[in-house]
Coordinates of C-alpha atoms in Angstrom, one line a residue:
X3 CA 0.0 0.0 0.0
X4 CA 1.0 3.4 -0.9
X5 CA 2.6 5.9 1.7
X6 CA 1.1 8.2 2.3
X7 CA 2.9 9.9 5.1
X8 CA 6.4 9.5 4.9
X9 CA 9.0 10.3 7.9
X10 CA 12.9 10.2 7.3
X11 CA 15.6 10.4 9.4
X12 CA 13.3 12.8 12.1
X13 CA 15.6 14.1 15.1
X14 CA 14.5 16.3 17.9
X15 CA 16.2 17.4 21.0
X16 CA 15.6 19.8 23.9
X17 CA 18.0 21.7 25.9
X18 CA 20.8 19.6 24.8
X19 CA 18.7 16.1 25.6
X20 CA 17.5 14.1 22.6
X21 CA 13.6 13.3 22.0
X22 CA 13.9 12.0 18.7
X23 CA 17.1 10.4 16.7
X24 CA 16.8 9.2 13.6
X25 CA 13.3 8.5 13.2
X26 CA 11.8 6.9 9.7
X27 CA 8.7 5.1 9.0
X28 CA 6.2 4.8 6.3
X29 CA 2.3 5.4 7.1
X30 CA -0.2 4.1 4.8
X31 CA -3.3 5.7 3.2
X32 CA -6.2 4.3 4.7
X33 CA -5.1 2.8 7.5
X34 CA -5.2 2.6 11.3
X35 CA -1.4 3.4 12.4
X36 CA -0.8 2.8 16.1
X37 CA 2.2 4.5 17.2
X38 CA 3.3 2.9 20.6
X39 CA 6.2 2.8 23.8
X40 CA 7.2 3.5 27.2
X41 CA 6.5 7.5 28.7
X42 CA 9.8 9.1 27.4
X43 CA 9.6 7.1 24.2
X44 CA 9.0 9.7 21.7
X45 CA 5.7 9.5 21.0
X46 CA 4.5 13.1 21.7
X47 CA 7.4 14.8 20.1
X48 CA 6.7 12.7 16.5
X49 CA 3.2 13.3 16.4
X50 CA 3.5 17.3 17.5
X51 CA 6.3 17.5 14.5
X52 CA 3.6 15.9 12.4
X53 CA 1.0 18.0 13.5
X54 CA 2.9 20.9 13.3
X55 CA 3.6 22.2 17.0
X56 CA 7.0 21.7 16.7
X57 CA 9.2 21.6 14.1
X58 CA 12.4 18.8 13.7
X59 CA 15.5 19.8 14.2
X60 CA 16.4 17.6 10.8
X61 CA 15.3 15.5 8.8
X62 CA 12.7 15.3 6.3
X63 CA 8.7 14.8 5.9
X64 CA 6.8 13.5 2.8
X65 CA 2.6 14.2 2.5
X66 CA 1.4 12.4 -0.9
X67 CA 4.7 12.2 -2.5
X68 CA 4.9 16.3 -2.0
X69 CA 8.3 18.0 1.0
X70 CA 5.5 18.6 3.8
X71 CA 7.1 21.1 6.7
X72 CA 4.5 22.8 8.4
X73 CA 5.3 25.8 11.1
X74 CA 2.3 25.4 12.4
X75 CA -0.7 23.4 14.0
X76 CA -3.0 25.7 11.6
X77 CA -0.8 24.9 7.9
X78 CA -1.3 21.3 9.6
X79 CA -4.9 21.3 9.4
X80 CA -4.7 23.1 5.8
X81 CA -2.7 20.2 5.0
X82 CA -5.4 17.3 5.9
X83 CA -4.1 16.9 8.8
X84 CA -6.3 17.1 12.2
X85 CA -5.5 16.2 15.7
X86 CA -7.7 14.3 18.4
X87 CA -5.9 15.6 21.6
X88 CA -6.5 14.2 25.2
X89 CA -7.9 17.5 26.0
X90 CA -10.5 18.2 23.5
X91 CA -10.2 21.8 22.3
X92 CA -14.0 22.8 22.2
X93 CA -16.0 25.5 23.8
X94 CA -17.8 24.9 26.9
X95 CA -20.9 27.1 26.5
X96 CA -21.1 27.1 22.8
X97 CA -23.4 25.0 20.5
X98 CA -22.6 21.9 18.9
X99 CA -22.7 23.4 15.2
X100 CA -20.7 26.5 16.7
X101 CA -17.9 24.3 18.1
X102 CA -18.2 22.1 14.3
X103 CA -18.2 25.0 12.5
X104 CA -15.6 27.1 14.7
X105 CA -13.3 28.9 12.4
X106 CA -14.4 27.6 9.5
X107 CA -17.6 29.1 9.1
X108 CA -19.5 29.2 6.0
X109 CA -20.9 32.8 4.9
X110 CA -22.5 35.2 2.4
X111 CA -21.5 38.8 1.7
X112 CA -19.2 38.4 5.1
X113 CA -22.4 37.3 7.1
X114 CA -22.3 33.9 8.5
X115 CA -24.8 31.5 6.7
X116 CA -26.4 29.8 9.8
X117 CA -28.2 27.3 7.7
X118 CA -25.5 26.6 5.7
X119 CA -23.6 26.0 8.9
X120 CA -26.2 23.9 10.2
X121 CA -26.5 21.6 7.1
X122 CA -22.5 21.3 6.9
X123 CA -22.8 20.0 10.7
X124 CA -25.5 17.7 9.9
X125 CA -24.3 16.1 7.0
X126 CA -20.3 15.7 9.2
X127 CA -22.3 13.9 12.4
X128 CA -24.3 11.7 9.8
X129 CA -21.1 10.4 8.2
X130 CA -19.8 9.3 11.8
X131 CA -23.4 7.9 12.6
X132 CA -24.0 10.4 15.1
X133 CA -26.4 12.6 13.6
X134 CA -28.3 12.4 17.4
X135 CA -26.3 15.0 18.6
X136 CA -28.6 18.1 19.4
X137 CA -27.1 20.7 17.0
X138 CA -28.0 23.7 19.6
X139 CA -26.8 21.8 22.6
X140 CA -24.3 23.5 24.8
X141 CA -21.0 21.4 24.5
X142 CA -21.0 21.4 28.7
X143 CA -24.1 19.2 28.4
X144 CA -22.5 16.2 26.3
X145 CA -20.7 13.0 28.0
X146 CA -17.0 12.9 27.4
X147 CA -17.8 10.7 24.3
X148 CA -19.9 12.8 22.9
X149 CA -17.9 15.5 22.9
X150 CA -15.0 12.9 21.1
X151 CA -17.8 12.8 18.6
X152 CA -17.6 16.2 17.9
X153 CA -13.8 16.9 17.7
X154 CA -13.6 14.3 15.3
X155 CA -16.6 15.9 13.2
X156 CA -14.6 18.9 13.4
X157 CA -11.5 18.1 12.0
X158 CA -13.6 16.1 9.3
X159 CA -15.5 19.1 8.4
X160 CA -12.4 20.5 6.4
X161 CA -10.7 17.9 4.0
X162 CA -9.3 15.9 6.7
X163 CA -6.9 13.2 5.4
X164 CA -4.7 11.9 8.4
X165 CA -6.3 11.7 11.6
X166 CA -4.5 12.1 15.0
X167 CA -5.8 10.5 17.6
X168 CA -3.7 10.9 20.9
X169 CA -4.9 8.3 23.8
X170 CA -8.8 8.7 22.6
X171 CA -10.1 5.7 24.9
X172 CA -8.5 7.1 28.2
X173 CA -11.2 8.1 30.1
X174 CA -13.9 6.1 27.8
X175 CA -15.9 3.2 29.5
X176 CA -16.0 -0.4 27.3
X177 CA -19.2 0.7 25.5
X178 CA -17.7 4.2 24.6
X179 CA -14.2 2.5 23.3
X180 CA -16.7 0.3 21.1
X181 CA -18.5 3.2 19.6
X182 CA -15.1 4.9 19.1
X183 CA -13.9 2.6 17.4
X184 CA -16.6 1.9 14.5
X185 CA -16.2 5.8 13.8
X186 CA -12.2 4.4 13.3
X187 CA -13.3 1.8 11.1
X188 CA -16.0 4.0 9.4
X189 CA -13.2 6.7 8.8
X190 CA -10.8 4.1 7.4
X191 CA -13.4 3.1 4.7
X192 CA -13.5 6.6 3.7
X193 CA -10.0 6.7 3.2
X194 CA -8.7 8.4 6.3
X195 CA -6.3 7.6 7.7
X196 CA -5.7 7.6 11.7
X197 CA -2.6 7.2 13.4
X198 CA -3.4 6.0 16.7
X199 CA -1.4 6.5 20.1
X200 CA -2.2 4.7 23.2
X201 CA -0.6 2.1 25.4
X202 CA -3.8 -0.2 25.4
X203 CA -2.1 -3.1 23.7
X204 CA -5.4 -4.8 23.5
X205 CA -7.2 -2.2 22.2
X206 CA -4.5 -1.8 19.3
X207 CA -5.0 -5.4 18.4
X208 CA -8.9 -5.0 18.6
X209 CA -8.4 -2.0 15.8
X210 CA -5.5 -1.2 14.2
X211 CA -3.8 -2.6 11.1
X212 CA -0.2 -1.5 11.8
X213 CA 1.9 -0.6 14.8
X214 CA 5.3 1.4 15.5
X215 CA 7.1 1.3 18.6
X216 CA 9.4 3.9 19.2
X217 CA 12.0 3.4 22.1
X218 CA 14.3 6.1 23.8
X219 CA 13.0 8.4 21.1
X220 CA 14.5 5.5 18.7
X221 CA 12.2 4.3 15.9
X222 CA 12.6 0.1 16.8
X223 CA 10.1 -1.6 14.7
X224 CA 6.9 -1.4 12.2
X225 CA 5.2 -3.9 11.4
X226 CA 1.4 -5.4 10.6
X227 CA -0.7 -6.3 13.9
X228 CA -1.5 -9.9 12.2
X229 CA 2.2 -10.1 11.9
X230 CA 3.6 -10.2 15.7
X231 CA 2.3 -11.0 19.1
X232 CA 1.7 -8.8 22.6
X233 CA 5.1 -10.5 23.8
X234 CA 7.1 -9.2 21.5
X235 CA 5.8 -6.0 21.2
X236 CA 6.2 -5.6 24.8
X237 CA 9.9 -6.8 24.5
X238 CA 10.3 -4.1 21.7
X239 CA 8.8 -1.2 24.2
X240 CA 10.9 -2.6 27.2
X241 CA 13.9 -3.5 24.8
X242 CA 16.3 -3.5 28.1
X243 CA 17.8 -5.6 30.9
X244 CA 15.8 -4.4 33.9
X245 CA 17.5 -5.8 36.7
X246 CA 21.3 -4.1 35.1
X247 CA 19.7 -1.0 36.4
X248 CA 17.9 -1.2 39.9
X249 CA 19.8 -1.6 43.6
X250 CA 18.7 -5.3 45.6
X251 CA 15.1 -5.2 47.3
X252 CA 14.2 -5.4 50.5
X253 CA 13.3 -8.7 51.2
X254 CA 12.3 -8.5 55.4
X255 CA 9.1 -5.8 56.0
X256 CA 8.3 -4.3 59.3
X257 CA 5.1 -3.7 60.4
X258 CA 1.7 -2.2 59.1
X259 CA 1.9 1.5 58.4
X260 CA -0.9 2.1 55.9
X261 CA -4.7 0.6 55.5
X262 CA -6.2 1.5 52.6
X263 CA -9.9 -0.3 53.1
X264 CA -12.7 0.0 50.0
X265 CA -11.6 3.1 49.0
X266 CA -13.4 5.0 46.7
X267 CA -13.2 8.5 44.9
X268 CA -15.9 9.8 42.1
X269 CA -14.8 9.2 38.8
X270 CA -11.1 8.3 39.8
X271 CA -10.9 5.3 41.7
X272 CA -13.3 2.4 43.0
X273 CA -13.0 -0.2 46.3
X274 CA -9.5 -0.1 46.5
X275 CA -8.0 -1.7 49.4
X276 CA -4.3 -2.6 50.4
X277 CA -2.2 -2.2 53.2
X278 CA 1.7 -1.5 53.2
X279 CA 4.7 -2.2 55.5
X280 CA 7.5 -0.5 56.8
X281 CA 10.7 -1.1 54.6
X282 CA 8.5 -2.1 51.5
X283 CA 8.4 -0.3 48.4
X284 CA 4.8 -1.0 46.9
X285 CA 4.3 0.5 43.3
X286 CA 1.0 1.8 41.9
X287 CA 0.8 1.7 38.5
X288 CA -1.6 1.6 35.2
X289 CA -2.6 3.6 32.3
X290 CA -3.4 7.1 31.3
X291 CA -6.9 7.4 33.5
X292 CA -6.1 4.1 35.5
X293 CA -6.9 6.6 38.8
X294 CA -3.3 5.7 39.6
X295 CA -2.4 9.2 40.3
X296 CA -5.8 10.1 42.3
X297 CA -5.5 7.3 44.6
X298 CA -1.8 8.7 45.1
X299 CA -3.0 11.9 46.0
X300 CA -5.5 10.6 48.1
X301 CA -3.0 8.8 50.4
X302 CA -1.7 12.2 51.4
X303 CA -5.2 13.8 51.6
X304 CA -5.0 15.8 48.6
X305 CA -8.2 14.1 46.5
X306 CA -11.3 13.4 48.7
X307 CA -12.6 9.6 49.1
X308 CA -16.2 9.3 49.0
X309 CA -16.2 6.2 50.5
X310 CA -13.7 3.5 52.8
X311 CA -10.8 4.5 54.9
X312 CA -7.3 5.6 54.6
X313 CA -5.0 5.2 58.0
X314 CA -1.6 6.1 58.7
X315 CA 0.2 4.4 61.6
X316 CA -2.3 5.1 64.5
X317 CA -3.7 8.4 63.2
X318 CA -7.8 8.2 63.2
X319 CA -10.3 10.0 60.9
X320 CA -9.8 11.5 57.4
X321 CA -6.3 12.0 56.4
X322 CA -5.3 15.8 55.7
X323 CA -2.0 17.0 54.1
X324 CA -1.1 19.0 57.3
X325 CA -2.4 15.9 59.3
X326 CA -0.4 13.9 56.7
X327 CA 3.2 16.0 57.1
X328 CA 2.6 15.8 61.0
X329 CA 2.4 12.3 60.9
X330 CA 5.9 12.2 58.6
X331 CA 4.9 11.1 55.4
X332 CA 6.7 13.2 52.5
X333 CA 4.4 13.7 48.9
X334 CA 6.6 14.0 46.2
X335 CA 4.1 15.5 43.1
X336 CA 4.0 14.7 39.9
X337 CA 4.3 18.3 39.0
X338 CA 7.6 19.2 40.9
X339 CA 7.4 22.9 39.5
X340 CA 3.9 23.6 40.3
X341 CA 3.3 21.8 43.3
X342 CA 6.8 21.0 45.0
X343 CA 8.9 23.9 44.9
X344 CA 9.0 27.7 45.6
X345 CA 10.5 27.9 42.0
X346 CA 11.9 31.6 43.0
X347 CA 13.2 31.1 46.6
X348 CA 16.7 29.5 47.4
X349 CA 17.6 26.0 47.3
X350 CA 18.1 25.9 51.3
X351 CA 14.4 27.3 51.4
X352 CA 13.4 24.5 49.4
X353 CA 15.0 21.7 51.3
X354 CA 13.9 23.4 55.0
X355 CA 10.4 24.4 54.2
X356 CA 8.9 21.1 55.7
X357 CA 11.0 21.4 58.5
X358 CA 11.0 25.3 59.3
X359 CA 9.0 24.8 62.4
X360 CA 12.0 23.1 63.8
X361 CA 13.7 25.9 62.8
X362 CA 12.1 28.6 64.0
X363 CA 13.8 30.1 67.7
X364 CA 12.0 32.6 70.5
X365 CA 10.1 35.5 69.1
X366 CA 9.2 33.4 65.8
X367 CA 12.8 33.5 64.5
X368 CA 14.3 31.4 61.7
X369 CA 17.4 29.8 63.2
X370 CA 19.6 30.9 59.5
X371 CA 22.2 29.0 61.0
X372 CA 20.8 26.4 62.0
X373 CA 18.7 26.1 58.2
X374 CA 21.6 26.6 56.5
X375 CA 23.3 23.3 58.4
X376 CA 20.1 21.2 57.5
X377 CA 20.1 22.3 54.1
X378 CA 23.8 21.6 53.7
X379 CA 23.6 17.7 54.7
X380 CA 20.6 16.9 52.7
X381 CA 22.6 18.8 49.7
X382 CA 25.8 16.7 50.6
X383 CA 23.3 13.6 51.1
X384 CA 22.1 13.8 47.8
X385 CA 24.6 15.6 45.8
X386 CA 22.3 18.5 45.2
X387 CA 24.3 20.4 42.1
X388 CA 23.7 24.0 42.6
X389 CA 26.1 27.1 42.1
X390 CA 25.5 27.4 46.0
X391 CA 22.7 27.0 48.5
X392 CA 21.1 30.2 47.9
X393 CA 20.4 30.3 44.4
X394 CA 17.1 29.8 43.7
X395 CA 15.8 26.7 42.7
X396 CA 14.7 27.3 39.1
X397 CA 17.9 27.2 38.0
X398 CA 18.7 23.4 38.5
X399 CA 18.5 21.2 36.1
X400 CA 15.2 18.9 36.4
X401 CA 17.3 16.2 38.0
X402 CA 18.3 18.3 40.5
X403 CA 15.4 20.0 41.2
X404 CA 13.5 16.5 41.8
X405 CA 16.4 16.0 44.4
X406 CA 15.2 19.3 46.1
X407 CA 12.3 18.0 46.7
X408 CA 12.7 14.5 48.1
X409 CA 15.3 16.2 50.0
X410 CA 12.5 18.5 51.8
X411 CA 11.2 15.4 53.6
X412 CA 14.0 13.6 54.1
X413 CA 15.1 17.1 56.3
X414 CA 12.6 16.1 58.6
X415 CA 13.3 12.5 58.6
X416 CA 9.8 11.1 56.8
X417 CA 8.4 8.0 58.1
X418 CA 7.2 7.4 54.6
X419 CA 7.0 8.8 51.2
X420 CA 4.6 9.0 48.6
X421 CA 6.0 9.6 45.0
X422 CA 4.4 10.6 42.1
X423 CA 6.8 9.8 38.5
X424 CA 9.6 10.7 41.0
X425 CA 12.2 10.2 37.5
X426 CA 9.6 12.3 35.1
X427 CA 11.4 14.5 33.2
X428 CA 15.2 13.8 34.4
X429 CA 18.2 11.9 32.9
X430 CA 19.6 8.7 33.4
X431 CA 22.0 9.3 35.4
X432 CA 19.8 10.6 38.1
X433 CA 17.6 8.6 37.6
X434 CA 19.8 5.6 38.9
X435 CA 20.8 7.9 41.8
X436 CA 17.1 8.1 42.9
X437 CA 16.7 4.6 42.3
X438 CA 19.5 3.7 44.8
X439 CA 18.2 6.5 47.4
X440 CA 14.6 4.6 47.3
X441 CA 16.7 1.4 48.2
X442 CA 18.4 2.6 50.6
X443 CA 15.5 4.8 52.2
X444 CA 13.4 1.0 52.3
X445 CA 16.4 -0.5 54.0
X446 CA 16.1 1.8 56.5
X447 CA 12.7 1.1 57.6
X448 CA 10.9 4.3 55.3
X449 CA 7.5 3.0 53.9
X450 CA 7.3 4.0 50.1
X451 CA 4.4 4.1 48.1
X452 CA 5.8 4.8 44.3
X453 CA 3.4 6.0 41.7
X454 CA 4.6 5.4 38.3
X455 CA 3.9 4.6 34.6
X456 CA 7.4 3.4 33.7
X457 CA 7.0 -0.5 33.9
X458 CA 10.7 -1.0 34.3
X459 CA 10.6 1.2 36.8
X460 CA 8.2 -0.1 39.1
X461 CA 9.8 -4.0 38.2
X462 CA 13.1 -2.8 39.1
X463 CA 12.4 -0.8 42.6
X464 CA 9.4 -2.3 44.1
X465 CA 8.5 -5.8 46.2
X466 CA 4.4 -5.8 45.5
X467 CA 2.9 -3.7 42.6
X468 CA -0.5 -2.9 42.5
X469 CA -2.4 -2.7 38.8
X470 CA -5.1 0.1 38.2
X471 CA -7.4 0.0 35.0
X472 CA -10.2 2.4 34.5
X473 CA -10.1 2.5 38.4
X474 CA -10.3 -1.1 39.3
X475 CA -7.5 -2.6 41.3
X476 CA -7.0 -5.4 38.7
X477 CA -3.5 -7.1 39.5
X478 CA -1.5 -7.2 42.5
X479 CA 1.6 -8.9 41.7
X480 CA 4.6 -9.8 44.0
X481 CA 7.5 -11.8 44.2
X482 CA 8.7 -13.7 40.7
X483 CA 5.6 -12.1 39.2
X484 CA 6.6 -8.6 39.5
X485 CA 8.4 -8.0 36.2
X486 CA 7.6 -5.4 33.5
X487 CA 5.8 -7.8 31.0
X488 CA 3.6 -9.2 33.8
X489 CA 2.7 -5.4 35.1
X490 CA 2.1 -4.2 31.0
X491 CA 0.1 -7.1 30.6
X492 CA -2.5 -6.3 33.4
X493 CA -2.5 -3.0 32.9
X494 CA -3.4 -3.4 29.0
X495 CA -5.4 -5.9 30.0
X496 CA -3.9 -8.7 28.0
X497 CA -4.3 -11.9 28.8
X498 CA -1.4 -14.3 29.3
X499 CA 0.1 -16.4 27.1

């Protein structure tokens, strides 16, 4: 089949650290092209450059045999080419035909032709068998799939030819996925063409015809889906020696510390329960929109539970952050720059501000000596790189900035942590550092709950992984069984082979 899309030699990097390095594949016209791998893979940066948000930094791309480099998302879309993002760019309060229709309006003497618009809108939501939609409806008032619905009309409404579709069935329940994907197939007989991103190996069995896997921004393989297996497309994403990498584990636990019992949380996470040790690392891990990251929130009483019980140690009633820090457990975020640092204020400000009440002498006084002591061991500890201990923290690198703020708990001795993609974001050599400070923080005793989407990572560092999907606690592995293909396998929910 003819390319359609052709990619050569694509490299991208940022601030000196590559995204992209050579990447070349061939995309199909009419088609379902998934495009899969691990968080870090690539897999953003290839579809932006195709969808014109970013640009390569060499390298070449082909659209229907014609040199196709567009500067932006809009010479994208004049191109045929339309994007399905996670967050779907409509209007709130405005109409179904006025979010179709947005920017693209059809009009007489400069006067926009309403039933012209209305028609166009019509005829689009009857070609993707949704012609139910209430044209006048506020977008607010649509389910989530619904509004998919119309974001895919929209880009169809222009002369769409490759369709984007970036984690579509993340927050989708089974019947949604299934109507999603006869839009897919009924797009595909029209001769669009979709490429398809999501880590739902299962899913890309169910509907696509061909897969990529990129790898450490590396283009590994492309083949058809009736051509390989699950196994080795997992080997392909994993595509490295997991236990090279990761310090021993903890094999002797101490006692209770957590009890997690039936939580639940609205539209995040349902009847979880678990309980974890002193000394253990457990992992939480799953998909985009598993609830992985709500229930990790939730530990540290920063998402509300509906329903069950959270208990640390001996504390009783509803956990709190400030009841949470009392009780010495550390929260690292996923979002170390908007939620983890004062991204102005000093290094030693950083790594103190959990423990400033320690600090603070008669009359409400910081101690500066005594801050600038603490500061300095926990730099020392974990070879904080910084011009010096008062430069602020926003200019570390992201390595060392995640450092500043594990080190913030550590400064006041944390019973246990909570971490959140504690290696998003920073390079492999800190990376490994990290890894080895979680070992040895579990060696000493500290309870560690590790919330992560990076398979190795969570085979590597922890003794028991629990398994989200769609908020479900589907999988709790241990022992021999906690290995990367096991954990990708329950959290795609493929079956064993």
């Amino acid at each position: 089949m003819a390319a359609l899309l052709q990619l050569d030699r694509i490299c991208r990097a940022f601030s000196g650290v590559t995204a992209l390095h050579d990447v070349s594949c061939s995309i199909a016209a009419g088609t379902i092209h998934a495009l899969i791998g691990e968080n870090g893979a690539g897999k953003s940066t290839l579809i932006k450059i195709i969808a014109g948000a970013l640009e390569p930094d060499s390298g070449t791309l082909t659209l229907a045999g014609q040199p196709y480099h567009p500067h932006t998302p809009h010479q994208a879309i004049e191109a045929g080419i339309g994007t399905l993002h996670q967050e779907l760019n409509l209007l709130p309060s405005r109409s179904v035909v006025a979010n179709l229709t947005l920017g693209q309006e059809p009009a007489r003497y400069g006067v926009i032709d309403r039933d012209q618009a209305r028609a166009a809108a019509r005829r689009v939501l009857e070609q993707l068998g949704t012609a139910y939609l209430p044209l006048d409806a506020p977008i607010e008032q649509l389910s989530l799939s619904e509004k998919q619905m119309v974001a895919i009309a929209k880009t169809l409404l222009g002369e769409c030819r490759i369709l984007i579709m970036d984690e579509p069935t993340a927050a989708l329940n089974s019947a949604e996925v299934e109507a999603l994907f006869k839009v897919m197939q009924a797009l595909k007989a029209r001769g669009v063409t979709v490429i398809y991103v999501s880590h739902r190996l299962a899913e890309i069995f169910q509907v696509a015809d061909v897969v990529t896997v990129l790898r450490d921004g590396q283009h590994i393989r492309t083949t058809p889906l009736d051509q390989t297996t699950p196994a080795e497309l997992i080997a392909a994403m994993l595509g490295r020696s997991v236990q090279s990498v990761f310090p021993p584990r903890r094999t002797q636990l101490g006692d209770v510390v957590l009890s997690v019992e039936h939580a639940s949380a609205a539209q995040a996470f349902d009847d979880v329960s678990f309980q974890l040790r002193s000394g253990e690392v457990l992992a939480i891990t799953g998909l985009a929109g598993s609830g992985k990251t709500e229930l990790g929130q939730a530990l540290f009483g920063a998402w509300p539970i509906d329903r069950g019980r959270i208990r640390w140690f001996d504390a009783a009633g509803r956990i709190t952050p400030a009841h949470a820090v009392a009780a010495g457990i550390g929260f690292v975020p996923e979002d170390r720059k908007a939620e983890g640092l004062l991204f102005d204020e000093s290094v030693r400000r950083n790594v103190t501000l959990a423990a400033l009440t320690r600090l603070v002498k008669r009359w409400g006084v910081i101690d500066r000596s005594g801050e600038q002591q603490a500061a300095q061991r926990q730099a020392e500890a974990l070879h904080i790189r910084a011009p010096s201990l008062s430069a602020p923290v926003r200019i570390l690198s992201g390595g060392n900035q995640q450092k500043t703020v594990l080190a913030k708990w550590l400064a006041i001795g944390a019973r246990a942590l909570i971490l959140l993609e504690p290696t998003q974001g920073i390079d492999v050599g800190v990376k490994v550092e990290i890894y080895e400070l979680i070992a040895q923080l579990a060696q000493a005793g500290t309870a560690i709950v590790l919330v992560s989407a990076e398979w190795s990572e969570v085979a590597g560092l922890a003794q028991r992984v629990l398994v989200l999907r769609s908020g479900r606690l589907v999988a709790e592995l241990s022992d021999a069984k906690v290995e990367a293909t096991s954990i990708l396998r329950a959290a795609a929910g493929v079956a064993s082979e």
